[in-house]
CSV table of C-alpha atoms in Angstrom, one decimal:
chain,number,residue,atom,x,y,z
A,186,MET,CA,111.1,82.4,92.0
A,187,ARG,CA,112.4,79.7,89.7
A,188,HIS,CA,109.5,77.3,90.2
A,189,PHE,CA,106.0,78.7,90.2
A,190,PRO,CA,103.7,76.8,92.6
A,191,ILE,CA,100.5,75.5,91.2
A,192,PHE,CA,98.0,72.7,92.1
A,193,LEU,CA,97.5,70.3,89.2
A,194,ASN,CA,94.2,68.5,88.8
A,195,VAL,CA,95.1,64.8,88.3
A,196,VAL,CA,91.7,63.2,88.9
A,197,GLY,CA,91.4,60.2,86.6
A,198,ARG,CA,94.6,61.2,84.8
A,199,ARG,CA,97.7,58.9,84.3
A,200,ILE,CA,100.9,59.5,86.3
A,201,ILE,CA,103.8,57.4,85.1
A,202,VAL,CA,106.6,56.3,87.3
A,203,SER,CA,109.6,54.7,85.6
A,204,GLY,CA,111.4,52.6,88.1
A,205,ALA,CA,110.1,50.2,90.8
A,206,GLY,CA,112.8,50.4,93.4
A,207,GLU,CA,113.3,52.3,96.7
A,208,CYS,CA,113.7,55.6,94.9
A,209,ALA,CA,110.3,55.1,93.2
A,210,ILE,CA,108.6,54.0,96.4
A,211,ALA,CA,109.5,57.3,98.0
A,212,LYS,CA,107.5,59.1,95.3
A,213,LEU,CA,104.7,56.6,95.2
A,214,ARG,CA,103.9,57.0,98.9
A,215,LEU,CA,102.8,60.6,98.0
A,216,LEU,CA,101.3,59.9,94.6
A,217,LEU,CA,99.0,57.3,96.0
A,218,LYS,CA,97.2,60.0,98.0
A,219,THR,CA,95.9,61.5,94.8
A,220,GLU,CA,93.0,60.4,92.6
A,221,ALA,CA,95.2,59.7,89.6
A,222,HIS,CA,95.8,56.4,87.8
A,223,ILE,CA,99.3,55.4,88.8
A,224,ILE,CA,101.3,53.2,86.4
A,225,VAL,CA,104.7,51.9,87.3
A,226,PHE,CA,107.2,50.6,84.7
A,227,GLY,CA,110.2,48.6,86.0
A,228,LEU,CA,111.9,45.3,86.3
A,229,GLU,CA,112.6,43.6,89.6
A,230,ALA,CA,110.0,45.5,91.5
A,231,GLU,CA,110.3,45.9,95.2
A,232,ASP,CA,107.8,43.9,97.4
A,233,GLN,CA,106.0,47.1,98.4
A,234,VAL,CA,105.3,48.0,94.8
A,235,ARG,CA,104.0,44.5,94.2
A,236,ALA,CA,101.8,44.8,97.3
A,237,TRP,CA,100.3,48.1,96.1
A,238,ALA,CA,99.7,46.5,92.7
A,239,SER,CA,98.0,43.5,94.2
A,240,THR,CA,95.5,45.7,96.0
A,241,GLY,CA,94.7,47.7,92.9
A,242,LYS,CA,96.3,50.9,94.1
A,243,LEU,CA,98.5,51.1,91.1
A,244,THR,CA,99.3,49.3,87.8
A,245,LEU,CA,102.6,47.5,87.6
A,246,VAL,CA,104.1,46.9,84.1
A,247,GLU,CA,107.2,44.7,84.5
A,248,ARG,CA,109.3,46.1,81.7
A,249,ALA,CA,111.1,49.2,80.8
A,250,LEU,CA,109.2,52.2,79.6
A,251,GLU,CA,108.9,52.5,75.8
A,252,ILE,CA,107.8,55.0,73.3
A,253,GLY,CA,104.0,55.4,73.4
A,254,ASP,CA,103.7,54.4,77.1
A,255,ALA,CA,103.5,58.0,78.3
A,256,ASN,CA,100.9,59.2,75.8
A,257,GLY,CA,98.2,61.2,77.6
A,258,ALA,CA,100.1,61.2,80.9
A,259,ALA,CA,99.9,64.2,83.1
A,260,MET,CA,103.3,63.6,84.8
A,261,LEU,CA,106.2,61.3,84.5
A,262,TYR,CA,108.7,60.5,87.2
A,263,ALA,CA,112.1,59.1,86.1
A,264,ALA,CA,113.2,57.1,89.2
A,265,ASN,CA,115.4,54.4,87.8
A,266,GLU,CA,118.5,55.4,89.8
A,267,ASP,CA,120.4,55.3,86.6
A,268,ASP,CA,121.3,58.6,84.8
A,269,ILE,CA,121.3,57.1,81.3
A,270,GLU,CA,118.0,55.3,81.7
A,271,ASP,CA,116.4,58.3,83.4
A,272,ALA,CA,117.5,60.6,80.5
A,273,ARG,CA,116.0,58.1,78.0
A,274,VAL,CA,112.6,57.8,79.7
A,275,ALA,CA,112.5,61.6,80.3
A,276,LYS,CA,112.8,62.2,76.6
A,277,ILE,CA,110.0,59.8,75.9
A,278,GLY,CA,107.8,61.6,78.5
A,279,HIS,CA,108.7,65.0,77.2
A,280,ASP,CA,107.9,64.0,73.6
A,281,ALA,CA,104.5,62.7,74.8
A,282,GLY,CA,103.7,66.0,76.4
A,283,ALA,CA,104.0,65.0,80.1
A,284,LEU,CA,105.6,67.1,82.8
A,285,ILE,CA,108.9,65.5,83.7
A,286,ASN,CA,110.6,65.0,87.1
A,287,ILE,CA,113.9,63.3,87.2
A,288,VAL,CA,114.5,62.3,90.8
A,289,ASP,CA,117.5,64.1,92.3
A,290,ASN,CA,118.1,66.0,89.1
A,291,LEU,CA,116.9,69.5,89.6
A,292,GLU,CA,118.4,71.0,86.4
A,293,ASP,CA,116.8,68.6,84.0
A,294,SER,CA,113.4,68.4,85.7
A,295,GLU,CA,110.4,70.4,84.5
A,296,PHE,CA,108.8,70.4,88.0
A,297,ILE,CA,109.8,69.5,91.5
A,298,THR,CA,107.8,67.7,94.2
A,299,PRO,CA,107.4,69.9,97.3
A,300,ALA,CA,107.1,68.8,100.9
A,301,ILE,CA,103.4,68.5,101.6
A,302,VAL,CA,101.3,69.1,104.7
A,303,ASP,CA,98.2,67.0,104.1
A,304,ARG,CA,94.9,68.0,105.7
A,305,ASP,CA,92.8,66.9,102.8
A,306,PRO,CA,91.2,69.0,101.2
A,307,VAL,CA,93.6,71.5,102.7
A,308,THR,CA,97.0,71.0,101.2
A,309,ILE,CA,100.1,73.1,101.9
A,310,ALA,CA,103.1,72.7,99.6
A,311,ILE,CA,106.6,73.8,100.7
A,312,GLY,CA,109.4,74.3,98.3
A,313,THR,CA,113.0,75.5,98.6
A,314,GLU,CA,113.8,75.4,94.8
A,315,GLY,CA,115.7,72.2,95.6
A,316,ALA,CA,118.2,74.1,97.7
A,317,ALA,CA,117.4,72.8,101.1
A,318,PRO,CA,115.1,69.7,101.3
A,319,VAL,CA,116.0,69.3,105.0
A,320,LEU,CA,114.7,72.8,105.7
A,321,ALA,CA,111.5,72.0,103.8
A,322,ARG,CA,110.9,69.0,106.0
A,323,ARG,CA,111.5,71.1,109.1
A,324,ILE,CA,109.0,73.7,108.0
A,325,LYS,CA,106.6,70.9,107.2
A,326,ALA,CA,106.9,69.4,110.7
A,327,ASP,CA,106.4,72.9,112.3
A,328,ILE,CA,103.2,73.5,110.2
A,329,GLU,CA,101.8,70.0,111.0
A,330,GLU,CA,102.1,70.7,114.7
A,331,ARG,CA,100.1,73.9,114.3
A,332,LEU,CA,97.3,72.6,112.2
A,333,PRO,CA,94.8,70.4,114.0
A,334,ALA,CA,93.9,67.0,112.5
A,335,SER,CA,90.3,68.2,112.4
A,336,LEU,CA,91.1,70.9,109.9
A,337,GLY,CA,90.4,68.6,106.9
A,338,ILE,CA,87.0,67.6,108.3
A,339,LEU,CA,86.0,71.3,108.9
A,340,ALA,CA,87.2,72.1,105.3
A,341,ARG,CA,85.1,69.3,103.8
A,342,ILE,CA,82.0,70.3,105.7
A,343,GLY,CA,82.6,73.9,104.8
A,344,GLN,CA,83.0,73.0,101.2
A,345,ALA,CA,79.6,71.3,101.2
A,346,PHE,CA,78.1,74.4,102.8
A,347,ARG,CA,79.5,76.9,100.3
A,348,GLY,CA,76.3,76.9,98.1
A,349,ARG,CA,74.2,78.2,101.0
A,350,ALA,CA,76.9,80.6,102.1
A,351,ASP,CA,76.9,82.1,98.6
A,352,MET,CA,73.6,83.9,99.4
A,353,LEU,CA,75.7,86.3,101.5
A,354,PRO,CA,77.1,89.3,99.5
A,355,GLN,CA,80.7,89.0,98.4
A,356,GLY,CA,83.2,90.9,100.5
A,357,ARG,CA,83.4,91.7,104.2
A,358,ILE,CA,80.2,89.9,105.3
A,359,ARG,CA,81.0,86.7,103.6
A,360,ARG,CA,84.6,86.8,104.8
A,361,ASP,CA,83.5,87.4,108.4
A,362,PHE,CA,81.1,84.4,108.2
A,363,TRP,CA,83.9,82.1,107.1
A,364,SER,CA,86.4,83.6,109.6
A,365,ARG,CA,84.1,82.9,112.5
A,366,TYR,CA,83.7,79.3,111.3
A,367,TYR,CA,87.3,78.5,110.8
A,368,GLU,CA,88.7,80.6,113.7
A,369,GLY,CA,86.9,78.8,116.5
A,370,ALA,CA,83.2,78.1,116.0
A,371,GLY,CA,83.6,75.1,113.7
A,372,ASP,CA,86.2,73.3,115.8
A,373,ALA,CA,84.3,74.0,119.0
A,374,ALA,CA,81.1,72.4,117.5
A,375,LEU,CA,83.1,69.4,116.2
A,376,GLN,CA,84.6,68.7,119.6
A,377,THR,CA,81.3,68.9,121.4
A,378,GLY,CA,78.8,67.3,119.0
A,379,GLY,CA,80.6,65.9,116.0
A,380,GLU,CA,79.8,66.7,112.3
A,381,LYS,CA,76.1,67.3,112.9
A,382,ALA,CA,76.9,70.0,115.4
A,383,VAL,CA,79.2,71.6,112.9
A,384,ASN,CA,76.4,71.8,110.3
A,385,ASP,CA,74.2,73.3,113.0
A,386,ALA,CA,76.8,75.9,113.9
A,387,LEU,CA,77.2,76.8,110.2
A,388,ASN,CA,73.4,77.4,110.0
A,389,ASP,CA,73.5,79.6,113.1
A,390,LEU,CA,76.4,81.6,111.8
A,391,LEU,CA,74.6,82.1,108.5
A,392,THR,CA,71.5,83.3,110.2
A,393,ASP,CA,73.6,85.8,112.3
A,394,ALA,CA,75.4,87.0,109.1
A,395,ILE,CA,72.1,87.6,107.3
A,396,GLU,CA,70.5,89.5,110.3
A,397,THR,CA,73.6,91.5,111.2
A,398,ARG,CA,73.9,94.8,109.4
A,399,PRO,CA,77.2,95.4,107.6
A,400,ARG,CA,80.2,96.6,109.6
A,401,GLU,CA,80.9,100.3,109.5
A,402,GLY,CA,84.1,101.5,108.0
A,403,HIS,CA,87.1,101.7,110.4
A,404,VAL,CA,90.7,102.8,110.2
A,405,SER,CA,93.5,101.1,112.1
A,406,LEU,CA,96.6,103.3,112.3
A,407,ILE,CA,99.4,100.7,112.5
A,408,GLY,CA,103.0,101.0,113.4
A,409,THR,CA,105.0,98.5,111.3
A,410,GLY,CA,108.3,99.0,113.1
A,411,PRO,CA,111.6,99.7,111.4
A,412,GLY,CA,111.2,97.1,108.6
A,413,ASP,CA,111.8,93.6,109.9
A,414,PRO,CA,108.4,91.7,109.6
A,415,GLU,CA,109.2,89.7,112.7
A,416,LEU,CA,109.0,92.9,114.8
A,417,LEU,CA,105.3,93.4,113.9
A,418,THR,CA,102.9,92.9,116.8
A,419,LEU,CA,100.4,90.1,116.6
A,420,LYS,CA,97.6,92.7,116.5
A,421,ALA,CA,99.3,94.5,113.6
A,422,ARG,CA,99.6,91.3,111.6
A,423,ARG,CA,95.9,90.4,112.3
A,424,LEU,CA,94.5,93.8,111.3
A,425,LEU,CA,96.7,93.9,108.2
A,426,HIS,CA,95.4,90.5,107.1
A,427,GLU,CA,91.8,91.5,107.7
A,428,ALA,CA,92.0,94.9,105.9
A,429,ASP,CA,90.1,95.6,102.7
A,430,VAL,CA,92.3,98.6,102.0
A,431,VAL,CA,96.0,99.1,102.9
A,432,LEU,CA,97.5,102.6,102.7
A,433,HIS,CA,101.2,102.6,103.4
A,434,ASP,CA,104.2,104.8,103.7
A,435,GLN,CA,107.1,104.4,101.3
A,436,LEU,CA,109.3,103.0,104.0
A,437,VAL,CA,107.1,100.0,104.7
A,438,PRO,CA,108.9,97.1,103.0
A,439,GLN,CA,107.3,94.6,100.6
A,440,ALA,CA,107.8,91.8,103.1
A,441,ILE,CA,105.3,93.4,105.3
A,442,LEU,CA,102.9,94.3,102.5
A,443,GLU,CA,102.9,90.6,101.5
A,444,LEU,CA,101.0,89.9,104.7
A,445,ALA,CA,97.9,91.6,103.3
A,446,ARG,CA,95.2,89.6,101.7
A,447,ARG,CA,95.6,89.2,97.9
A,448,GLU,CA,92.2,90.8,97.4
A,449,ALA,CA,93.0,93.9,99.4
A,450,ILE,CA,93.5,97.3,97.7
A,451,VAL,CA,97.1,98.3,98.4
A,452,ILE,CA,98.1,102.0,97.8
A,453,GLU,CA,101.4,103.7,98.5
A,454,VAL,CA,100.8,107.1,100.0
A,455,GLY,CA,104.5,108.0,100.3
A,456,LYS,CA,105.8,110.7,102.6
A,457,LYS,CA,109.5,110.6,102.4
A,458,GLY,CA,112.0,113.2,103.5
A,459,TYR,CA,113.4,115.5,100.8
A,460,GLY,CA,111.5,113.9,98.0
A,461,PRO,CA,108.2,113.7,96.2
A,462,SER,CA,105.4,113.1,98.7
A,463,TRP,CA,101.7,112.8,99.0
A,464,LYS,CA,100.0,115.8,100.6
A,465,GLN,CA,98.7,115.0,104.1
A,466,ASP,CA,95.3,116.3,103.1
A,467,ASP,CA,95.1,113.9,100.2
A,468,ILE,CA,96.1,110.9,102.5
A,469,ASN,CA,93.4,112.0,105.0
A,470,ALA,CA,90.8,112.2,102.2
A,471,LEU,CA,91.7,108.8,100.9
A,472,MET,CA,91.4,107.1,104.3
A,473,ILE,CA,88.0,108.7,104.8
A,474,LYS,CA,86.8,107.9,101.3
A,475,HIS,CA,87.4,104.1,101.8
A,476,ALA,CA,86.2,104.0,105.4
A,477,ALA,CA,83.0,105.8,104.5
A,478,LYS,CA,82.2,103.0,102.0
A,479,GLY,CA,82.5,100.5,104.9
A,480,ALA,CA,86.0,99.3,104.2
A,481,GLN,CA,88.3,98.2,107.0
A,482,VAL,CA,91.4,100.4,106.3
A,483,ALA,CA,94.9,99.6,107.5
A,484,ARG,CA,97.0,102.8,107.6
A,485,LEU,CA,100.6,101.5,107.8
A,486,LYS,CA,103.2,103.8,109.2
A,487,SER,CA,106.9,103.0,109.5
A,488,GLY,CA,108.1,102.7,113.1
A,489,ASP,CA,105.6,103.9,115.6
A,490,PRO,CA,102.7,106.1,114.4
A,491,ALA,CA,102.9,108.4,117.5
A,492,ILE,CA,106.6,109.3,116.8
A,493,PHE,CA,107.0,111.8,114.0
A,494,GLY,CA,104.2,110.1,112.1
A,495,ARG,CA,101.8,113.0,111.8
A,496,LEU,CA,99.3,110.9,113.7
A,497,ASP,CA,97.3,113.7,115.2
A,498,GLU,CA,96.6,115.2,111.8
A,499,GLU,CA,95.1,112.0,110.6
A,500,LEU,CA,93.1,111.4,113.8
A,501,ASP,CA,91.7,114.9,113.6
A,502,ALA,CA,90.5,114.3,110.1
A,503,LEU,CA,88.9,110.9,111.1
A,504,ASP,CA,87.2,112.6,114.1
A,505,GLU,CA,85.8,115.3,111.9
A,506,ALA,CA,84.4,112.7,109.4
A,507,ALA,CA,83.0,110.6,112.3
A,508,ILE,CA,85.1,107.6,111.3
A,509,SER,CA,86.1,105.1,114.1
A,510,PHE,CA,89.8,104.3,114.5
A,511,ASP,CA,92.3,102.5,116.7
A,512,ILE,CA,96.0,102.9,117.1
A,513,VAL,CA,98.4,100.0,117.1
A,514,PRO,CA,101.9,100.9,118.4
A,515,GLY,CA,105.0,99.8,116.6
A,516,ILE,CA,108.6,99.4,117.5
A,517,THR,CA,110.2,102.8,116.9
A,518,SER,CA,113.6,103.0,115.2
A,519,ALA,CA,115.3,104.3,118.4
A,520,SER,CA,114.4,101.1,120.3
A,521,ALA,CA,115.4,98.9,117.3
A,522,ALA,CA,118.7,100.7,116.9
A,523,ALA,CA,119.6,100.4,120.5
A,524,ALA,CA,118.9,96.7,120.4
A,525,THR,CA,121.0,96.4,117.2
A,526,ILE,CA,124.1,97.9,118.8
A,527,GLY,CA,123.5,95.9,122.0
A,528,THR,CA,122.8,98.7,124.4
A,529,SER,CA,119.9,100.4,126.2
A,530,LEU,CA,118.5,103.9,125.7
A,531,THR,CA,118.6,104.6,129.4
A,532,ARG,CA,121.0,103.3,132.1
A,533,ARG,CA,121.2,103.9,135.8
A,534,GLY,CA,124.2,106.1,136.5
A,535,ARG,CA,124.5,107.3,132.9
A,536,ASN,CA,121.3,108.9,131.8
A,537,SER,CA,117.8,109.0,133.4
A,538,ALA,CA,116.2,110.8,130.4
A,539,LEU,CA,116.1,110.3,126.7
A,540,ARG,CA,115.4,112.9,124.1
A,541,ILE,CA,113.7,112.1,120.8
A,542,LEU,CA,114.4,114.7,118.2
A,543,THR,CA,113.8,115.2,114.5
A,544,GLY,CA,116.4,116.9,112.2
A,545,ARG,CA,113.8,117.4,109.5
A,546,GLU,CA,111.9,120.4,110.9
A,547,VAL,CA,114.8,122.8,111.1
A,548,GLU,CA,113.0,125.6,112.9
A,549,GLY,CA,111.9,123.3,115.7
A,550,PHE,CA,115.3,121.6,115.7
A,551,ALA,CA,117.1,124.9,116.2
A,552,GLU,CA,115.0,125.7,119.3
A,553,HIS,CA,116.1,122.8,121.4
A,554,ASP,CA,117.9,123.3,124.7
A,555,TRP,CA,121.3,122.6,123.3
A,556,ARG,CA,123.1,123.5,126.6
A,557,ASP,CA,121.1,120.8,128.5
A,558,LEU,CA,121.6,118.3,125.6
A,559,ALA,CA,125.4,118.9,125.6
A,560,LYS,CA,125.7,117.7,129.2
A,561,GLN,CA,127.9,114.6,129.7
A,562,ASP,CA,125.0,112.3,130.6
A,563,SER,CA,122.7,113.1,127.7
A,564,VAL,CA,121.5,110.6,125.3
A,565,ALA,CA,119.3,111.5,122.3
A,566,ALA,CA,117.7,109.6,119.4
A,567,ILE,CA,117.7,111.9,116.3
A,568,TYR,CA,115.4,110.9,113.5
A,569,MET,CA,115.9,112.2,109.9
A,570,GLY,CA,119.1,113.9,111.1
A,571,VAL,CA,121.7,112.9,108.5
A,572,ARG,CA,121.4,116.2,106.6
A,573,ALA,CA,121.4,118.2,109.8
A,574,ALA,CA,124.7,116.6,111.0
A,575,HIS,CA,126.8,119.8,110.5
A,576,PHE,CA,124.2,121.8,112.4
A,577,LEU,CA,123.9,119.2,115.2
A,578,ARG,CA,127.7,119.1,115.7
A,579,GLY,CA,128.0,122.9,115.7
A,580,ARG,CA,125.3,123.5,118.3
A,581,LEU,CA,126.4,120.8,120.6
A,582,LEU,CA,130.1,121.8,120.5
A,583,MET,CA,129.1,125.4,120.9
A,584,HIS,CA,127.3,124.6,124.2
A,585,GLY,CA,130.1,122.5,125.7
A,586,ALA,CA,129.6,119.0,124.4
A,587,HIS,CA,132.8,116.8,124.5
A,588,SER,CA,134.2,116.4,120.9
A,589,GLU,CA,134.8,112.7,121.6
A,590,THR,CA,131.2,112.0,122.6
A,591,PRO,CA,130.2,108.7,120.8
A,592,VAL,CA,127.6,108.9,118.1
A,593,THR,CA,126.2,105.9,116.3
A,594,ALA,CA,124.1,106.1,113.1
A,595,ILE,CA,122.2,103.1,111.9
A,596,GLU,CA,120.9,103.0,108.3
A,597,ASN,CA,118.0,100.7,107.5
A,598,VAL,CA,117.6,99.5,111.0
A,599,SER,CA,116.6,95.8,111.4
A,600,ARG,CA,116.7,95.1,107.7
A,601,SER,CA,119.0,92.8,105.7
A,602,ASP,CA,120.9,95.8,104.3
A,603,GLN,CA,121.4,97.4,107.7
A,604,LYS,CA,124.6,99.5,108.2
A,605,ILE,CA,126.1,100.7,111.5
A,606,ILE,CA,128.3,103.8,111.4
A,607,SER,CA,130.1,104.4,114.7
A,608,THR,CA,131.9,107.8,115.1
A,609,THR,CA,132.3,110.8,117.5
A,610,LEU,CA,130.6,114.1,117.6
A,611,ALA,CA,133.6,115.9,116.1
A,612,LYS,CA,133.8,113.5,113.1
A,613,LEU,CA,130.0,113.1,112.6
A,614,PRO,CA,129.4,115.0,109.4
A,615,ASP,CA,132.5,113.7,107.6
A,616,THR,CA,131.8,110.1,108.7
A,617,LEU,CA,128.2,110.2,107.5
A,618,ASN,CA,129.2,111.7,104.2
A,619,ALA,CA,131.8,109.0,103.7
A,620,ALA,CA,129.2,106.3,104.5
A,621,SER,CA,127.0,107.4,101.6
A,622,ILE,CA,123.8,106.9,103.4
A,623,THR,CA,120.8,106.6,101.1
A,624,GLY,CA,118.2,104.8,103.3
A,625,PRO,CA,116.4,105.9,106.4
A,626,ALA,CA,118.8,106.4,109.2
A,627,ILE,CA,118.6,107.3,112.9
A,628,ILE,CA,121.4,108.9,115.0
A,629,LEU,CA,122.0,107.8,118.6
A,630,TYR,CA,123.9,110.6,120.3
A,631,GLY,CA,125.8,109.6,123.4
A,632,LEU,CA,125.8,105.8,122.6
A,633,CYS,CA,128.2,103.5,120.9
A,634,PRO,CA,128.0,99.8,120.0
A,635,ARG,CA,128.4,97.5,123.0
A,636,ASP,CA,131.4,95.7,121.5
A,637,ALA,CA,133.2,99.0,121.1
A,638,VAL,CA,132.8,99.7,124.8
A,639,ALA,CA,133.8,96.2,125.8
A,640,ALA,CA,136.9,96.4,123.7
A,641,SER,CA,138.1,99.7,125.2
A,642,VAL,CA,137.0,100.0,128.8
A,643,THR,CA,139.6,99.8,131.5
A,644,LEU,CA,139.7,101.3,135.0
A,645,GLU,CA,141.9,104.1,133.7
A,646,ASP,CA,139.6,104.8,130.7
A,647,ALA,CA,136.3,104.8,132.5
A,648,PRO,CA,136.2,108.4,133.7
A,649,GLU,CA,137.0,109.7,130.2
A,650,LEU,CA,134.5,107.5,128.6
A,651,TYR,CA,131.9,108.4,131.1
A,652,SER,CA,132.5,112.1,130.4
A,653,ALA,CA,132.0,111.3,126.7
A,654,GLY,CA,128.7,109.7,127.4
A,655,ALA,CA,129.7,106.2,126.4
A,656,LEU,CA,129.0,104.6,129.8
């Protein structure tokens, strides 16, 4: 992040604009929404600038900016459309202690003006580090469509009510009060009865909050999917945002953790294959400790919590402690991996069943029905199976699997650093070793990427590919 976003208090302060042409007008349209004292320096001012000056919206000084003019100013815009003049006035402003923006000159500017969604007093600033102004405007338009025009009115009424709402204890009770107001009750009252009805609704909500006993602690066991934040369910996003405490696996990426509230306690309780891990009993105890204090806990698990996520162990602990819980499914890596390579996990005429295995628990892994898995129509999703690749190949070949059966491994499924490794059963261990896999990976036995099938299938090839499990 090159530019750190802040909101600068400019009430009663001077903002200088050097230049009075079209370039300056574009900035002035935004600056005139503030409560600052706007002073424009420039010769041959455009009619619009003169009109604003005639109504007292700004002060027009019809000459070039000179030393001393920027003293005490909060900001200075160099908008002369002349590089030499802009550099001159920028130095004057810098020496006077003002923040400097040279229009269309990112490198020499001390700040940039974002695209702004204005629902005063709600203001949303959108910046792209100057890299994509068109994209910023598109995002601005999307947000404006989603935010009702009434939002500013509700915010102003809510601001005036804050003194009364402060009688509620900080934390969950107060957040719930404001959530109910902004997530439906306030707008409904405004639509039916105007601003008076909104104040009445706030009073009713306050009474309810005072009389309602605090919420009991609760744990939501949430599947976060394979890593792409866009694959989260709406319920998962909501519960994550509402959580007081977030306990997450090591594989949950930062992009998902960013969706938690800034005030939330976020703790990594890592359980990662073949490395340092939290003990399950310690994770259980931590969940119970926070929930017992009344916290809303989001227990984030990579993928789906019900698939190799030790879900039952945590549920048993919560039951024993009499802590309420709910389970939010997530997209498991097998589904995401199949989508990534453009195929399905089941297909009529190919396989009517899917096996989900883990290569981590070697004893259980060895006890599978390998003869049945080795059949030509078998498909399996093997989690944490990279280190078990030699064992996997040996057992399958021993029980009659075709050596050319397609196998696809996907590392970091759905993430920006995703890697697809397509091979055959015979070459599986060597191919995985050569790929130097370091991230979480899933192996799809009996499946290959769709483009590989499309590139190779002919009428003559079909029987052989079918016998290898590709079709």
